Amino acid sequence: MNRRQLLQHTALATAAFAFSRDSFARMMYPADMDRYTADIIRLGSNENPHGPSPAARKAMMDTVADSNRYPWDMTAKLQEKLGAHFGLTAKHVIIGAGSSELLGVAATWAALKKGNAVAPDPTFRLWIPAASRLGIDIRMVPLDNKKVTDLQQLLDKADSGTRMIYVCNPANPTGTIVPAAQLREFIKRVPASCMILLDEAYTEFSSEPSMANMVDAHPNLVIAKTFSKAYGMAGARVGYALAHPDTIKELNSLQPWANAGASAVSLAGAIASIDDQKFVAYCVNENKKAKAILYAALEKAGMPYIPSSTSFVYFDTKPFGKDVRTLLESKNIFGTRIFEENTGWRRLSIGTVKEMEEVAKVLG
Ligand SMILES: Cc1ncc(COP(=O)(O)O)c(C=O)c1O
């Protein structure tokens, strides 16, 4: 496949996506692109370019032969380990095929109660279409003027009919973070009748702690987390949520088969990953180095950016003058995404140091 065919292929994939919300990754890449091109740089889905960890890879390979059995013991072990990791118990943990399954389950639970849900805009929207179809009214609240989640506005938008407030912290797509102290106060102020769905997909990349130690005192708090980002296992599809054991039971009742979404192989990888925190630290450190390269390139190119607490960066391409997406794609760098129409703001995932040097070269 030559470059022209490749770009045509991408354009077709982009058009197809408009009709297919379950294939959003193909917005950035043709599904079969990797088979034809080894030199594509993929920076669209905030994947970790280093994972899975060596320990996870070995555990996954060792477990292939056990795939004829249901992995109940492994599921229990993962719940046990995750509970302990956050100073909680196995009963505080629900397992899913990625955290997106659990965002969907939590939003469904809220939607079944009818009423409305409040969320920042822009944000991670994967859970919204299904919840809307179930009849819940989604109220979007703009970010503040620094593109940080505006907790006060979220509260102001809520009323007695609000069943859920979604907060992504650190935030996708802007990479901004609300400090722990503020988030804690917010959680305390939300009425017990309204679920707080807190998406902590990127917490490991930030210097702020998880809100896990608040779930016992606040049964309306559901914290969605994932092995897809810092642990580098997006393709393995393992996510989890932490909540009060009574809340976990409610969420389990909405899964076709409670805690059964992840395969034996993926569970083995997740279990081994938790014990390999050195690898997580390595990924976070590499991410910092690679991010610094992108920051320097954006400064040099005159593009304002928001310092990011995540594995992606949000920046304003307007002052650059050229179409950054076209420029990067012409050099096989894919994934620049827009989340705010009619603005120059774009998001780019952080790849390896080498990949970000490539981006810097192109922008230079
Ligand atoms: C904020 C946020 N939450 C959740 C997810 C879903 O992750 P997964 O389903 O792979 O666990 C993503 C993926 O990009 C994300 O950015």
Short mmCIF file of N, CA, C and O in Angstrom, two decimals, residues 54-162:
data_model
loop_
_atom_site.label_atom_id
_atom_site.label_comp_id
_atom_site.label_asym_id
_atom_site.label_seq_id
_atom_site.Cartn_x
_atom_site.Cartn_y
_atom_site.Cartn_z
N PRO A 54 7.05 -6.90 31.02
CA PRO A 54 7.62 -8.24 30.76
C PRO A 54 6.97 -9.30 31.65
O PRO A 54 6.69 -10.41 31.19
N ALA A 55 6.70 -8.97 32.90
CA ALA A 55 6.08 -9.96 33.81
C ALA A 55 4.67 -10.31 33.31
O ALA A 55 4.26 -11.48 33.34
N ALA A 56 3.95 -9.31 32.84
CA ALA A 56 2.59 -9.56 32.34
C ALA A 56 2.62 -10.41 31.07
O ALA A 56 1.82 -11.34 30.90
N ARG A 57 3.57 -10.12 30.19
CA ARG A 57 3.68 -10.91 28.96
C ARG A 57 3.90 -12.40 29.27
O ARG A 57 3.29 -13.28 28.69
N LYS A 58 4.81 -12.65 30.22
CA LYS A 58 5.12 -14.03 30.57
C LYS A 58 3.88 -14.71 31.17
O LYS A 58 3.50 -15.81 30.78
N ALA A 59 3.25 -14.00 32.10
CA ALA A 59 2.06 -14.58 32.75
C ALA A 59 0.97 -14.88 31.72
O ALA A 59 0.29 -15.90 31.79
N MET A 60 0.83 -13.99 30.75
CA MET A 60 -0.21 -14.18 29.73
C MET A 60 0.11 -15.40 28.86
O MET A 60 -0.77 -16.23 28.59
N MET A 61 1.37 -15.52 28.48
CA MET A 61 1.75 -16.67 27.65
C MET A 61 1.58 -17.98 28.42
O MET A 61 1.07 -18.96 27.88
N ASP A 62 1.96 -17.95 29.69
CA ASP A 62 1.83 -19.15 30.52
C ASP A 62 0.38 -19.57 30.70
O ASP A 62 0.09 -20.71 31.07
N THR A 63 -0.55 -18.63 30.51
CA THR A 63 -1.95 -18.91 30.82
C THR A 63 -2.76 -19.33 29.59
O THR A 63 -3.90 -19.79 29.71
N VAL A 64 -2.16 -19.20 28.43
CA VAL A 64 -2.90 -19.55 27.19
C VAL A 64 -3.48 -20.96 27.29
O VAL A 64 -4.65 -21.20 26.96
N ALA A 65 -2.67 -21.88 27.80
CA ALA A 65 -3.10 -23.29 27.86
C ALA A 65 -4.27 -23.51 28.81
O ALA A 65 -4.98 -24.52 28.72
N ASP A 66 -4.50 -22.57 29.72
CA ASP A 66 -5.62 -22.72 30.68
C ASP A 66 -6.91 -22.12 30.15
O ASP A 66 -7.91 -22.04 30.90
N SER A 67 -6.89 -21.68 28.92
CA SER A 67 -8.05 -20.95 28.40
C SER A 67 -9.28 -21.81 28.19
O SER A 67 -10.35 -21.30 27.83
N ASN A 68 -9.17 -23.11 28.39
CA ASN A 68 -10.36 -23.98 28.30
C ASN A 68 -11.23 -23.89 29.55
O ASN A 68 -12.36 -24.35 29.58
N ARG A 69 -10.68 -23.29 30.62
CA ARG A 69 -11.42 -23.22 31.90
C ARG A 69 -11.89 -21.79 32.18
O ARG A 69 -11.18 -20.84 31.87
N TYR A 70 -13.04 -21.67 32.82
CA TYR A 70 -13.45 -20.34 33.29
C TYR A 70 -12.50 -19.91 34.39
O TYR A 70 -12.14 -20.72 35.26
N PRO A 71 -12.11 -18.63 34.36
CA PRO A 71 -11.03 -18.21 35.28
C PRO A 71 -11.52 -17.63 36.60
O PRO A 71 -11.03 -16.59 37.04
N TRP A 72 -12.49 -18.29 37.26
CA TRP A 72 -13.06 -17.69 38.47
C TRP A 72 -12.02 -17.41 39.54
O TRP A 72 -12.07 -16.39 40.22
N ASP A 73 -11.09 -18.37 39.70
CA ASP A 73 -10.08 -18.18 40.75
C ASP A 73 -9.20 -16.97 40.43
O ASP A 73 -8.79 -16.24 41.33
N MET A 74 -8.96 -16.77 39.15
CA MET A 74 -8.10 -15.63 38.78
C MET A 74 -8.84 -14.31 38.98
O MET A 74 -8.26 -13.31 39.40
N THR A 75 -10.14 -14.32 38.65
CA THR A 75 -10.94 -13.10 38.87
C THR A 75 -10.91 -12.73 40.36
O THR A 75 -10.68 -11.58 40.72
N ALA A 76 -11.11 -13.76 41.20
CA ALA A 76 -11.11 -13.52 42.65
C ALA A 76 -9.75 -12.99 43.10
O ALA A 76 -9.66 -12.08 43.93
N LYS A 77 -8.69 -13.55 42.52
CA LYS A 77 -7.34 -13.12 42.90
C LYS A 77 -7.10 -11.66 42.51
O LYS A 77 -6.52 -10.88 43.26
N LEU A 78 -7.56 -11.31 41.32
CA LEU A 78 -7.38 -9.93 40.87
C LEU A 78 -8.17 -8.97 41.77
O LEU A 78 -7.66 -7.91 42.16
N GLN A 79 -9.40 -9.36 42.13
CA GLN A 79 -10.19 -8.49 43.02
C GLN A 79 -9.47 -8.32 44.37
O GLN A 79 -9.39 -7.22 44.92
N GLU A 80 -8.97 -9.44 44.85
CA GLU A 80 -8.23 -9.45 46.12
C GLU A 80 -7.04 -8.49 46.05
O GLU A 80 -6.86 -7.63 46.91
N LYS A 81 -6.25 -8.63 44.99
CA LYS A 81 -5.04 -7.82 44.83
C LYS A 81 -5.36 -6.34 44.67
O LYS A 81 -4.70 -5.48 45.24
N LEU A 82 -6.38 -6.06 43.87
CA LEU A 82 -6.75 -4.65 43.65
C LEU A 82 -7.28 -4.04 44.95
O LEU A 82 -6.95 -2.90 45.29
N GLY A 83 -8.10 -4.82 45.66
CA GLY A 83 -8.62 -4.34 46.95
C GLY A 83 -7.45 -3.96 47.85
O GLY A 83 -7.40 -2.84 48.39
N ALA A 84 -6.50 -4.88 47.99
CA ALA A 84 -5.35 -4.64 48.87
C ALA A 84 -4.52 -3.44 48.38
O ALA A 84 -4.06 -2.63 49.19
N HIS A 85 -4.37 -3.33 47.07
CA HIS A 85 -3.57 -2.24 46.49
C HIS A 85 -4.12 -0.86 46.89
O HIS A 85 -3.36 0.09 47.05
N PHE A 86 -5.43 -0.79 47.06
CA PHE A 86 -6.06 0.50 47.41
C PHE A 86 -6.50 0.55 48.87
O PHE A 86 -7.29 1.43 49.25
N GLY A 87 -6.03 -0.38 49.68
CA GLY A 87 -6.41 -0.39 51.10
C GLY A 87 -7.88 -0.76 51.29
O GLY A 87 -8.50 -0.38 52.29
N LEU A 88 -8.45 -1.51 50.36
CA LEU A 88 -9.86 -1.92 50.44
C LEU A 88 -9.91 -3.45 50.44
O LEU A 88 -8.91 -4.11 50.72
N THR A 89 -11.07 -4.01 50.11
CA THR A 89 -11.18 -5.48 50.05
C THR A 89 -11.66 -5.90 48.66
O THR A 89 -12.05 -5.06 47.84
N ALA A 90 -11.67 -7.22 48.44
CA ALA A 90 -12.14 -7.75 47.15
C ALA A 90 -13.60 -7.34 46.90
O ALA A 90 -14.01 -7.15 45.75
N LYS A 91 -14.35 -7.16 47.95
CA LYS A 91 -15.78 -6.81 47.81
C LYS A 91 -15.99 -5.39 47.30
O LYS A 91 -17.10 -5.02 46.94
N HIS A 92 -14.92 -4.59 47.32
CA HIS A 92 -15.02 -3.21 46.82
C HIS A 92 -14.71 -3.13 45.33
O HIS A 92 -14.59 -2.04 44.78
N VAL A 93 -14.50 -4.29 44.67
CA VAL A 93 -13.97 -4.28 43.30
C VAL A 93 -14.91 -5.00 42.33
O VAL A 93 -15.36 -6.11 42.60
N ILE A 94 -15.18 -4.37 41.21
CA ILE A 94 -15.88 -5.03 40.09
C ILE A 94 -14.92 -5.05 38.91
O ILE A 94 -14.18 -4.09 38.69
N ILE A 95 -14.91 -6.18 38.19
CA ILE A 95 -14.00 -6.35 37.05
C ILE A 95 -14.82 -6.26 35.75
O ILE A 95 -15.92 -6.80 35.66
N GLY A 96 -14.23 -5.63 34.75
CA GLY A 96 -14.90 -5.54 33.44
C GLY A 96 -13.91 -5.69 32.30
O GLY A 96 -12.70 -5.68 32.51
N ALA A 97 -14.45 -5.81 31.09
CA ALA A 97 -13.61 -5.86 29.89
C ALA A 97 -13.25 -4.43 29.51
O ALA A 97 -13.87 -3.80 28.65
N GLY A 98 -12.28 -3.89 30.21
CA GLY A 98 -11.94 -2.48 30.06
C GLY A 98 -12.82 -1.65 30.99
O GLY A 98 -13.91 -2.08 31.37
N SER A 99 -12.32 -0.45 31.35
CA SER A 99 -13.16 0.39 32.22
C SER A 99 -14.36 0.92 31.46
O SER A 99 -15.36 1.30 32.07
N SER A 100 -14.30 0.90 30.13
CA SER A 100 -15.47 1.41 29.38
C SER A 100 -16.70 0.55 29.65
O SER A 100 -17.81 1.07 29.70
N GLU A 101 -16.51 -0.78 29.83
CA GLU A 101 -17.67 -1.61 30.18
C GLU A 101 -18.31 -1.08 31.48
O GLU A 101 -19.53 -0.96 31.59
N LEU A 102 -17.45 -0.74 32.43
CA LEU A 102 -17.97 -0.35 33.75
C LEU A 102 -18.52 1.07 33.75
O LEU A 102 -19.48 1.36 34.48
N LEU A 103 -17.96 1.94 32.91
CA LEU A 103 -18.57 3.27 32.75
C LEU A 103 -19.99 3.09 32.20
O LEU A 103 -20.94 3.74 32.62
N GLY A 104 -20.11 2.14 31.25
CA GLY A 104 -21.42 1.85 30.66
C GLY A 104 -22.38 1.28 31.69
O GLY A 104 -23.55 1.69 31.75
N VAL A 105 -21.90 0.36 32.51
CA VAL A 105 -22.75 -0.26 33.54
C VAL A 105 -23.22 0.80 34.54
O VAL A 105 -24.41 0.87 34.89
N ALA A 106 -22.29 1.65 34.98
CA ALA A 106 -22.65 2.68 35.96
C ALA A 106 -23.64 3.68 35.37
O ALA A 106 -24.63 4.05 36.01
N ALA A 107 -23.40 4.08 34.12
CA ALA A 107 -24.30 5.05 33.48
C ALA A 107 -25.67 4.42 33.24
O ALA A 107 -26.70 5.09 33.36
N THR A 108 -25.69 3.12 32.95
CA THR A 108 -26.97 2.42 32.76
C THR A 108 -27.76 2.42 34.07
O THR A 108 -28.97 2.66 34.09
N TRP A 109 -27.06 2.14 35.15
CA TRP A 109 -27.70 2.12 36.48
C TRP A 109 -28.35 3.48 36.77
O TRP A 109 -29.51 3.56 37.21
N ALA A 110 -27.60 4.55 36.44
CA ALA A 110 -28.15 5.90 36.65
C ALA A 110 -29.34 6.13 35.72
O ALA A 110 -30.38 6.66 36.14
N ALA A 111 -29.19 5.72 34.46
CA ALA A 111 -30.23 6.00 33.47
C ALA A 111 -31.54 5.28 33.79
O ALA A 111 -32.63 5.79 33.52
N LEU A 112 -31.43 4.08 34.39
CA LEU A 112 -32.64 3.32 34.73
C LEU A 112 -33.49 4.05 35.77
O LEU A 112 -34.69 3.79 35.88
N LYS A 113 -32.85 4.94 36.52
CA LYS A 113 -33.61 5.69 37.54
C LYS A 113 -34.31 6.90 36.95
O LYS A 113 -34.98 7.64 37.67
N LYS A 114 -34.10 7.11 35.63
CA LYS A 114 -34.68 8.28 34.92
C LYS A 114 -34.14 9.58 35.52
O LYS A 114 -33.54 9.59 36.58
N GLY A 115 -34.36 10.67 34.82
CA GLY A 115 -33.85 11.96 35.31
C GLY A 115 -32.74 12.46 34.42
O GLY A 115 -32.78 12.28 33.19
N ASN A 116 -31.70 13.07 35.02
CA ASN A 116 -30.63 13.64 34.19
C ASN A 116 -29.25 13.29 34.75
O ASN A 116 -29.11 12.87 35.90
N ALA A 117 -28.26 13.44 33.88
CA ALA A 117 -26.86 13.26 34.27
C ALA A 117 -26.11 14.51 33.86
O ALA A 117 -26.43 15.14 32.85
N VAL A 118 -25.11 14.87 34.65
CA VAL A 118 -24.34 16.09 34.39
C VAL A 118 -22.89 15.70 34.10
O VAL A 118 -22.33 14.84 34.78
N ALA A 119 -22.30 16.32 33.07
CA ALA A 119 -20.92 15.99 32.71
C ALA A 119 -20.23 17.22 32.12
O ALA A 119 -20.89 18.10 31.57
N PRO A 120 -18.90 17.28 32.25
CA PRO A 120 -18.18 18.41 31.64
C PRO A 120 -18.12 18.27 30.11
O PRO A 120 -18.30 17.17 29.59
N ASP A 121 -17.83 19.37 29.46
CA ASP A 121 -17.73 19.36 27.99
C ASP A 121 -16.56 20.23 27.56
O ASP A 121 -16.52 21.39 27.92
N PRO A 122 -15.57 19.67 26.83
CA PRO A 122 -15.50 18.30 26.32
C PRO A 122 -15.06 17.33 27.41
O PRO A 122 -14.45 17.71 28.39
N THR A 123 -15.36 16.04 27.15
CA THR A 123 -14.95 15.00 28.08
C THR A 123 -14.89 13.66 27.35
O THR A 123 -15.09 13.59 26.13
N PHE A 124 -14.64 12.58 28.09
CA PHE A 124 -14.65 11.23 27.53
C PHE A 124 -16.11 10.78 27.45
O PHE A 124 -16.76 10.62 28.47
N ARG A 125 -16.60 10.58 26.23
CA ARG A 125 -18.05 10.48 26.03
C ARG A 125 -18.57 9.08 25.76
O ARG A 125 -19.74 8.91 25.43
N LEU A 126 -17.72 8.08 25.87
CA LEU A 126 -18.10 6.75 25.42
C LEU A 126 -19.41 6.23 26.04
O LEU A 126 -20.17 5.52 25.41
N TRP A 127 -19.67 6.61 27.29
CA TRP A 127 -20.84 6.10 28.01
C TRP A 127 -22.12 6.83 27.65
O TRP A 127 -23.23 6.38 27.99
N ILE A 128 -21.99 7.98 26.96
CA ILE A 128 -23.15 8.86 26.78
C ILE A 128 -24.23 8.30 25.83
O ILE A 128 -25.42 8.32 26.17
N PRO A 129 -23.85 7.78 24.64
CA PRO A 129 -24.92 7.37 23.70
C PRO A 129 -25.87 6.32 24.28
O PRO A 129 -27.09 6.46 24.15
N ALA A 130 -25.33 5.28 24.95
CA ALA A 130 -26.22 4.24 25.48
C ALA A 130 -27.10 4.79 26.60
O ALA A 130 -28.29 4.50 26.66
N ALA A 131 -26.51 5.63 27.47
CA ALA A 131 -27.29 6.21 28.56
C ALA A 131 -28.41 7.09 28.00
O ALA A 131 -29.55 7.06 28.48
N SER A 132 -28.09 7.86 26.95
CA SER A 132 -29.11 8.71 26.32
C SER A 132 -30.24 7.87 25.76
O SER A 132 -31.42 8.21 25.89
N ARG A 133 -29.86 6.75 25.12
CA ARG A 133 -30.91 5.88 24.54
C ARG A 133 -31.83 5.34 25.61
O ARG A 133 -32.99 5.04 25.36
N LEU A 134 -31.31 5.22 26.82
CA LEU A 134 -32.15 4.73 27.93
C LEU A 134 -33.00 5.86 28.50
O LEU A 134 -33.73 5.67 29.47
N GLY A 135 -32.85 7.05 27.95
CA GLY A 135 -33.78 8.13 28.29
C GLY A 135 -33.27 9.15 29.27
O GLY A 135 -34.00 10.07 29.64
N ILE A 136 -32.01 9.01 29.72
CA ILE A 136 -31.52 10.02 30.67
C ILE A 136 -31.13 11.27 29.90
O ILE A 136 -30.58 11.20 28.79
N ASP A 137 -31.42 12.42 30.48
CA ASP A 137 -31.11 13.69 29.84
C ASP A 137 -29.68 14.08 30.23
O ASP A 137 -29.35 14.14 31.42
N ILE A 138 -28.82 14.31 29.24
CA ILE A 138 -27.42 14.64 29.56
C ILE A 138 -27.24 16.16 29.53
O ILE A 138 -27.50 16.81 28.51
N ARG A 139 -26.78 16.69 30.64
CA ARG A 139 -26.53 18.14 30.74
C ARG A 139 -25.03 18.38 30.71
O ARG A 139 -24.32 17.93 31.62
N MET A 140 -24.56 19.07 29.68
CA MET A 140 -23.13 19.30 29.56
C MET A 140 -22.76 20.67 30.14
O MET A 140 -23.48 21.65 29.95
N VAL A 141 -21.63 20.70 30.83
CA VAL A 141 -21.17 21.93 31.49
C VAL A 141 -19.79 22.29 30.94
O VAL A 141 -18.87 21.46 31.00
N PRO A 142 -19.61 23.49 30.41
CA PRO A 142 -18.29 23.85 29.84
C PRO A 142 -17.19 23.79 30.91
O PRO A 142 -17.45 24.00 32.09
N LEU A 143 -15.97 23.53 30.44
CA LEU A 143 -14.81 23.62 31.33
C LEU A 143 -14.60 25.08 31.70
O LEU A 143 -15.16 25.97 31.04
N ASP A 144 -13.79 25.34 32.72
CA ASP A 144 -13.54 26.75 33.06
C ASP A 144 -12.57 27.36 32.04
O ASP A 144 -12.16 26.69 31.09
N ASN A 145 -12.19 28.61 32.24
CA ASN A 145 -11.40 29.27 31.18
C ASN A 145 -9.96 28.76 31.08
O ASN A 145 -9.23 29.11 30.18
N LYS A 146 -9.58 27.86 32.03
CA LYS A 146 -8.26 27.21 31.91
C LYS A 146 -8.42 25.77 31.43
O LYS A 146 -7.51 24.95 31.55
N LYS A 147 -9.60 25.43 30.97
CA LYS A 147 -9.95 24.09 30.50
C LYS A 147 -9.85 23.03 31.60
O LYS A 147 -9.45 21.89 31.37
N VAL A 148 -10.19 23.46 32.81
CA VAL A 148 -10.23 22.55 33.96
C VAL A 148 -11.70 22.26 34.27
O VAL A 148 -12.57 23.13 34.10
N THR A 149 -12.00 21.03 34.73
CA THR A 149 -13.37 20.67 35.11
C THR A 149 -13.88 21.64 36.16
O THR A 149 -13.23 21.84 37.20
N ASP A 150 -15.04 22.22 35.91
CA ASP A 150 -15.60 23.24 36.80
C ASP A 150 -16.58 22.56 37.77
O ASP A 150 -17.77 22.41 37.48
N LEU A 151 -16.06 22.15 38.92
CA LEU A 151 -16.87 21.36 39.86
C LEU A 151 -18.08 22.15 40.36
O LEU A 151 -19.17 21.61 40.53
N GLN A 152 -17.89 23.46 40.60
CA GLN A 152 -19.00 24.27 41.10
C GLN A 152 -20.13 24.33 40.06
O GLN A 152 -21.31 24.17 40.39
N GLN A 153 -19.74 24.50 38.79
CA GLN A 153 -20.76 24.55 37.72
C GLN A 153 -21.48 23.21 37.58
O GLN A 153 -22.67 23.16 37.27
N LEU A 154 -20.74 22.12 37.79
CA LEU A 154 -21.38 20.79 37.73
C LEU A 154 -22.45 20.70 38.81
O LEU A 154 -23.57 20.24 38.56
N LEU A 155 -22.10 21.18 40.02
CA LEU A 155 -23.07 21.15 41.13
C LEU A 155 -24.25 22.07 40.84
O LEU A 155 -25.41 21.72 41.10
N ASP A 156 -23.95 23.24 40.28
CA ASP A 156 -25.02 24.20 39.98
C ASP A 156 -25.99 23.65 38.95
O ASP A 156 -27.18 23.95 38.97
N LYS A 157 -25.47 22.86 38.03
CA LYS A 157 -26.31 22.32 36.95
C LYS A 157 -27.19 21.17 37.46
O LYS A 157 -28.19 20.80 36.85
N ALA A 158 -26.76 20.56 38.56
CA ALA A 158 -27.51 19.41 39.10
C ALA A 158 -28.75 19.89 39.86
O ALA A 158 -28.77 21.00 40.38
N ASP A 159 -29.77 19.03 39.88
CA ASP A 159 -30.97 19.34 40.68
C ASP A 159 -31.49 18.03 41.28
O ASP A 159 -30.79 17.01 41.26
N SER A 160 -32.71 18.06 41.79
CA SER A 160 -33.21 16.86 42.49
C SER A 160 -33.40 15.68 41.52
O SER A 160 -33.51 14.53 41.95
N GLY A 161 -33.41 15.95 40.21
CA GLY A 161 -33.56 14.86 39.23
C GLY A 161 -32.22 14.32 38.74
O GLY A 161 -32.18 13.44 37.87
N THR A 162 -31.12 14.82 39.28
CA THR A 162 -29.80 14.38 38.80
C THR A 162 -29.43 13.03 39.41
O THR A 162 -29.36 12.89 40.63
#
